[in-house]
Coordinates of C-alpha atoms and ligand atoms in Angstrom, one line a residue:
X1 CA 10.7 1.9 25.6
X2 CA 11.0 -0.8 23.0
X3 CA 14.3 -2.8 22.6
X4 CA 15.3 -3.1 19.0
X5 CA 17.4 -6.1 19.9
X6 CA 14.2 -8.1 20.3
X7 CA 13.0 -7.2 16.8
X8 CA 13.1 -9.9 14.2
X9 CA 15.2 -9.4 11.1
X10 CA 13.7 -10.4 7.8
X11 CA 15.6 -11.4 4.6
X12 CA 16.8 -8.5 2.6
X13 CA 15.4 -7.6 -0.8
X14 CA 17.8 -9.6 -2.9
X15 CA 16.8 -12.8 -1.1
X16 CA 13.2 -12.2 -2.1
X17 CA 14.2 -12.1 -5.8
X18 CA 12.9 -15.1 -7.7
X19 CA 10.0 -15.8 -5.5
X20 CA 7.5 -15.3 -8.3
X21 CA 5.1 -17.8 -9.9
X22 CA 3.0 -17.0 -13.0
X23 CA -0.7 -17.8 -13.0
X24 CA -3.7 -17.2 -15.3
X25 CA -6.6 -15.3 -13.7
X26 CA -10.2 -16.0 -14.6
X27 CA -11.2 -12.4 -14.1
X28 CA -9.3 -9.1 -14.0
X29 CA -11.9 -7.1 -12.2
X30 CA -14.0 -7.8 -9.1
X31 CA -16.8 -5.6 -7.7
X32 CA -15.5 -3.4 -4.9
X33 CA -17.1 -2.4 -1.6
X34 CA -14.6 0.4 -1.1
X35 CA -15.9 3.9 -0.9
X36 CA -15.6 5.6 -4.4
X37 CA -14.3 2.4 -6.1
X38 CA -16.6 0.3 -8.3
X39 CA -14.1 -2.4 -9.4
X40 CA -10.9 -3.7 -8.0
X41 CA -7.9 -4.7 -10.0
X42 CA -4.9 -6.6 -8.4
X43 CA -2.3 -7.7 -11.0
X44 CA -0.4 -9.6 -8.3
X45 CA -1.4 -12.1 -5.6
X46 CA 0.7 -12.0 -2.5
X47 CA 3.1 -9.2 -1.8
X48 CA 6.8 -9.2 -1.4
X49 CA 6.8 -6.1 0.8
X50 CA 6.0 -8.5 3.7
X51 CA 4.7 -5.8 6.1
X52 CA 4.4 -7.5 9.5
X53 CA 1.1 -5.7 10.1
X54 CA -0.5 -6.9 6.9
X55 CA -3.8 -8.6 7.4
X56 CA -4.3 -9.5 3.7
X57 CA -3.1 -13.1 4.2
X58 CA -5.8 -13.6 6.8
X59 CA -8.5 -12.0 4.7
X60 CA -7.5 -14.0 1.6
X61 CA -6.9 -17.2 3.5
X62 CA -3.2 -17.5 2.6
X63 CA -0.5 -18.6 5.0
X64 CA 2.0 -15.8 5.9
X65 CA 4.9 -17.7 4.3
X66 CA 2.9 -18.3 1.1
X67 CA 1.8 -14.6 1.0
X68 CA 5.3 -13.6 0.2
X69 CA 5.5 -15.8 -2.9
X70 CA 4.0 -13.5 -5.5
X71 CA 1.6 -14.9 -8.0
X72 CA 1.9 -12.9 -11.3
X73 CA -1.4 -12.8 -13.2
X74 CA 0.2 -12.8 -16.6
X75 CA -3.1 -12.7 -18.6
X76 CA -4.7 -9.9 -16.6
X77 CA -4.4 -7.2 -19.3
X78 CA -6.1 -9.5 -21.9
X79 CA -8.9 -10.2 -19.4
X80 CA -9.3 -6.5 -18.6
X81 CA -9.8 -5.7 -22.3
X82 CA -12.6 -8.3 -22.4
X83 CA -14.3 -7.2 -19.3
X84 CA -14.3 -3.4 -19.6
X85 CA -17.0 -3.0 -22.3
X86 CA -20.2 -1.7 -20.6
X87 CA -18.5 -1.1 -17.2
X88 CA -18.5 2.4 -15.7
X89 CA -16.9 3.9 -12.6
X90 CA -13.5 4.1 -10.8
X91 CA -11.1 1.2 -11.0
X92 CA -9.1 0.6 -7.7
X93 CA -5.6 -0.7 -8.4
X94 CA -3.9 -2.4 -5.5
X95 CA -6.9 -2.8 -3.3
X96 CA -5.4 -6.0 -1.8
X97 CA -1.7 -6.1 -2.7
X98 CA 0.8 -3.5 -3.9
X99 CA 0.6 -3.0 -7.7
X100 CA 4.1 -1.5 -7.7
X101 CA 5.9 -4.1 -5.6
X102 CA 9.2 -5.5 -7.1
X103 CA 7.5 -7.9 -9.5
X104 CA 6.0 -4.9 -11.4
X105 CA 9.5 -3.7 -12.4
X106 CA 9.9 -7.0 -14.2
X107 CA 6.4 -7.9 -15.4
X108 CA 4.9 -4.4 -15.9
X109 CA 1.3 -5.7 -15.6
X110 CA 0.1 -2.6 -13.7
X111 CA 1.5 -0.4 -16.4
X112 CA -0.2 -2.4 -19.2
X113 CA -3.5 -2.2 -17.4
X114 CA -3.1 1.5 -16.9
X115 CA -2.5 2.0 -20.6
X116 CA -5.7 0.1 -21.3
X117 CA -7.7 2.1 -18.8
X118 CA -6.2 5.4 -20.0
X119 CA -7.1 4.6 -23.6
X120 CA -10.7 4.0 -22.5
X121 CA -11.0 7.0 -20.3
X122 CA -11.4 5.3 -16.9
X123 CA -10.8 6.9 -13.6
X124 CA -8.3 5.1 -11.3
X125 CA -7.5 5.0 -7.6
X126 CA -4.1 3.5 -6.8
X127 CA -2.6 2.4 -3.5
X128 CA 1.1 1.8 -3.1
X129 CA 4.1 1.9 -0.9
X130 CA 6.5 2.1 -3.8
X131 CA 8.2 4.9 -5.7
X132 CA 8.1 2.7 -8.7
X133 CA 4.8 4.4 -9.3
X134 CA 6.8 7.3 -10.6
X135 CA 7.8 5.2 -13.7
X136 CA 4.2 5.6 -14.8
X137 CA 3.9 9.4 -14.3
X138 CA 3.6 9.8 -18.1
X139 CA 0.3 7.9 -17.9
X140 CA -0.9 9.1 -14.5
X141 CA -0.4 12.8 -15.2
X142 CA -2.9 12.7 -18.0
X143 CA -5.5 10.3 -16.4
X144 CA -8.3 11.1 -14.0
X145 CA -7.8 9.6 -10.6
X146 CA -5.8 9.6 -7.4
X147 CA -2.8 7.9 -5.9
X148 CA -2.3 7.1 -2.2
X149 CA 1.2 6.4 -1.0
X150 CA 1.6 4.8 2.4
X151 CA 4.1 6.3 4.8
X152 CA 4.3 4.8 8.3
X153 CA 7.3 6.7 9.7
X154 CA 10.7 8.2 8.8
X155 CA 13.0 5.8 10.6
X156 CA 14.8 3.7 7.9
X157 CA 15.9 0.9 10.3
X158 CA 12.4 0.6 11.7
X159 CA 10.9 0.5 8.1
X160 CA 13.3 -2.3 7.2
X161 CA 12.0 -4.3 10.1
X162 CA 8.3 -3.6 9.7
X163 CA 8.1 -3.5 5.9
X164 CA 11.2 -5.4 4.8
X165 CA 10.6 -5.5 1.1
X166 CA 9.2 -2.1 0.7
X167 CA 11.0 1.1 -0.5
X168 CA 12.3 3.2 2.4
X169 CA 10.4 6.2 3.8
X170 CA 12.4 8.8 1.8
X171 CA 11.6 7.1 -1.5
X172 CA 7.9 7.2 -0.6
X173 CA 8.1 10.9 0.3
X174 CA 9.8 11.5 -3.0
X175 CA 7.0 9.7 -4.7
X176 CA 4.4 11.9 -3.1
X177 CA 6.5 15.0 -3.9
X178 CA 6.9 14.1 -7.6
X179 CA 3.3 13.0 -8.0
X180 CA 2.1 16.2 -6.6
X181 CA 4.5 18.3 -8.6
X182 CA 3.2 16.6 -11.8
X183 CA -0.3 17.5 -10.9
X184 CA -1.5 14.0 -9.9
X185 CA -4.0 14.0 -7.1
X186 CA -1.7 12.3 -4.5
X187 CA -2.3 11.8 -0.8
X188 CA -0.4 10.4 2.1
X189 CA -1.9 7.2 3.5
X190 CA -0.6 7.1 7.0
X191 CA -1.2 3.8 8.6
X192 CA -1.3 1.8 10.5
X193 CA -0.2 4.5 13.0
X194 CA 2.1 2.6 15.3
X195 CA 3.7 3.2 18.7
X196 CA 7.1 4.1 17.3
X197 CA 5.7 7.4 16.0
X198 CA 4.9 8.6 19.6
X199 CA 7.1 11.6 20.3
X200 CA 8.1 12.0 16.7
X201 CA 4.8 13.3 15.3
X202 CA 6.0 16.8 14.7
X203 CA 9.0 15.8 12.5
X204 CA 6.8 13.3 10.7
X205 CA 4.1 15.8 9.9
X206 CA 6.7 18.3 8.7
X207 CA 8.0 15.6 6.3
X208 CA 4.5 14.8 5.0
X209 CA 3.6 18.5 4.6
X210 CA 6.9 19.2 2.8
X211 CA 5.9 16.8 -0.1
X212 CA 3.2 19.3 -1.2
X213 CA 0.3 16.9 -0.7
X214 CA -2.9 18.6 0.5
X215 CA -4.6 15.5 1.9
X216 CA -3.8 12.6 4.3
X217 CA -5.7 9.5 5.2
X218 CA -5.2 8.0 8.7
X219 CA -5.6 4.3 9.5
X220 CA -5.4 2.2 12.7
X221 CA -3.7 -1.2 13.2
X222 CA -6.2 -4.0 12.5
X223 CA -5.3 -6.5 15.2
X224 CA -6.3 -9.8 13.6
X225 CA -5.0 -13.0 15.4
X226 CA -2.2 -14.1 13.1
X227 CA -1.0 -10.6 12.6
X228 CA -1.0 -10.0 16.3
X229 CA 1.5 -12.8 16.8
X230 CA 3.9 -11.0 14.6
X231 CA 3.4 -7.5 16.0
X232 CA 3.5 -8.8 19.6
X233 CA 6.8 -10.5 19.0
X234 CA 8.2 -7.2 17.7
X235 CA 6.6 -5.1 20.5
X236 CA 4.6 -3.2 17.9
X237 CA 1.2 -1.9 18.7
X238 CA -1.2 0.7 17.3
X239 CA -1.2 4.2 18.8
X240 CA -4.3 6.3 19.1
X241 CA -2.2 8.9 20.9
X242 CA 0.1 9.3 17.9
X243 CA -2.8 9.1 15.5
X244 CA -4.6 12.0 17.2
X245 CA -1.5 14.1 17.4
X246 CA -0.8 13.6 13.7
X247 CA -4.4 14.5 12.9
X248 CA -4.0 17.8 14.8
X249 CA -0.5 18.6 13.5
X250 CA -1.4 17.9 9.8
X251 CA -4.5 20.0 10.0
X252 CA -2.4 22.9 11.5
X253 CA -0.2 22.6 8.5
X254 CA -3.1 23.1 6.2
X255 CA -3.8 19.4 5.1
X256 CA -7.2 17.9 4.9
X257 CA -7.2 14.8 7.1
X258 CA -9.6 11.8 6.6
X259 CA -10.1 8.5 8.3
X260 CA -9.8 5.1 6.7
X261 CA -11.6 3.4 9.6
X262 CA -14.7 2.2 7.9
X263 CA -15.0 -1.5 8.6
X264 CA -16.2 -2.0 5.0
X265 CA -12.9 -0.6 3.7
X266 CA -10.8 -2.6 6.2
X267 CA -12.4 -5.8 5.1
X268 CA -11.7 -5.2 1.4
X269 CA -8.5 -3.3 1.3
X270 CA -5.6 -4.7 3.4
X271 CA -3.1 -2.6 1.5
X272 CA -4.7 0.4 3.0
X273 CA -3.1 -0.5 6.3
Ligands
LIG1 S1 0.3 -4.1 3.8 FE1 0.1 -3.8 1.6 S2 2.3 -3.5 1.0 FE2 2.4 -4.4 3.0 S3 2.5 -6.7 2.6 FE3 0.3 -6.2 2.8 S4 -0.4 -5.8 0.8 FE4 1.8 -5.6 0.7

């Protein structure tokens, strides 16, 4: 049994405010190796959600402290307009960092890019942990594409420790519920499946199924060295037991369950943790 008293507390959301820096990007899009995604778009560098299990800093060679200082790519919409002519395929939004992290409420780069993609008829695939995605329902409900919302558990206290800058589980479930109700192809991205879910799988699967989504994607913890220092300190580990239980329980509730275990995807898409 873990002892919560040993877990590390991170600064609350207000203390993160102001940790933004504006930058100009050379390109808006990069070719993607993710299944079903031809180009990746990430309006922000770094991520204020600060999930302790995030391996994006290691993949992108950024120090953990620096990762949480968000680089706002203020010219990304202009670049996108220049780069789109002649390109075809699905645009993945948030393949490395969350496109609906707190910065988006202020800078609205994701929304501007979505407007551009909608005007030109592009299909999008969005990954997020934030209910801020609901702000853009007006666009998403009339675009072709899909939205994955990550849910790693139901325990609010645990979420604040593991994902200190991210919206709480109930907000993410609400996002899934409202996206589904609006006709958006939404799915629950459940991962990484961690040990705190052991013994709580039934309740967790009930909550996921109650949102109305018909599909879930499961992912494992990616134990890279720097990441493991954080998770070890907090007695957090991946759980194949919980993962297989969730797979079975969601299937029994009528959901289609897929794996996000492809090494190719894990290299390119930290936010799909
Ligand atoms: S796992 Fe995703 S949401 Fe969490 S800090 Fe990393 S990029 Fe952000």
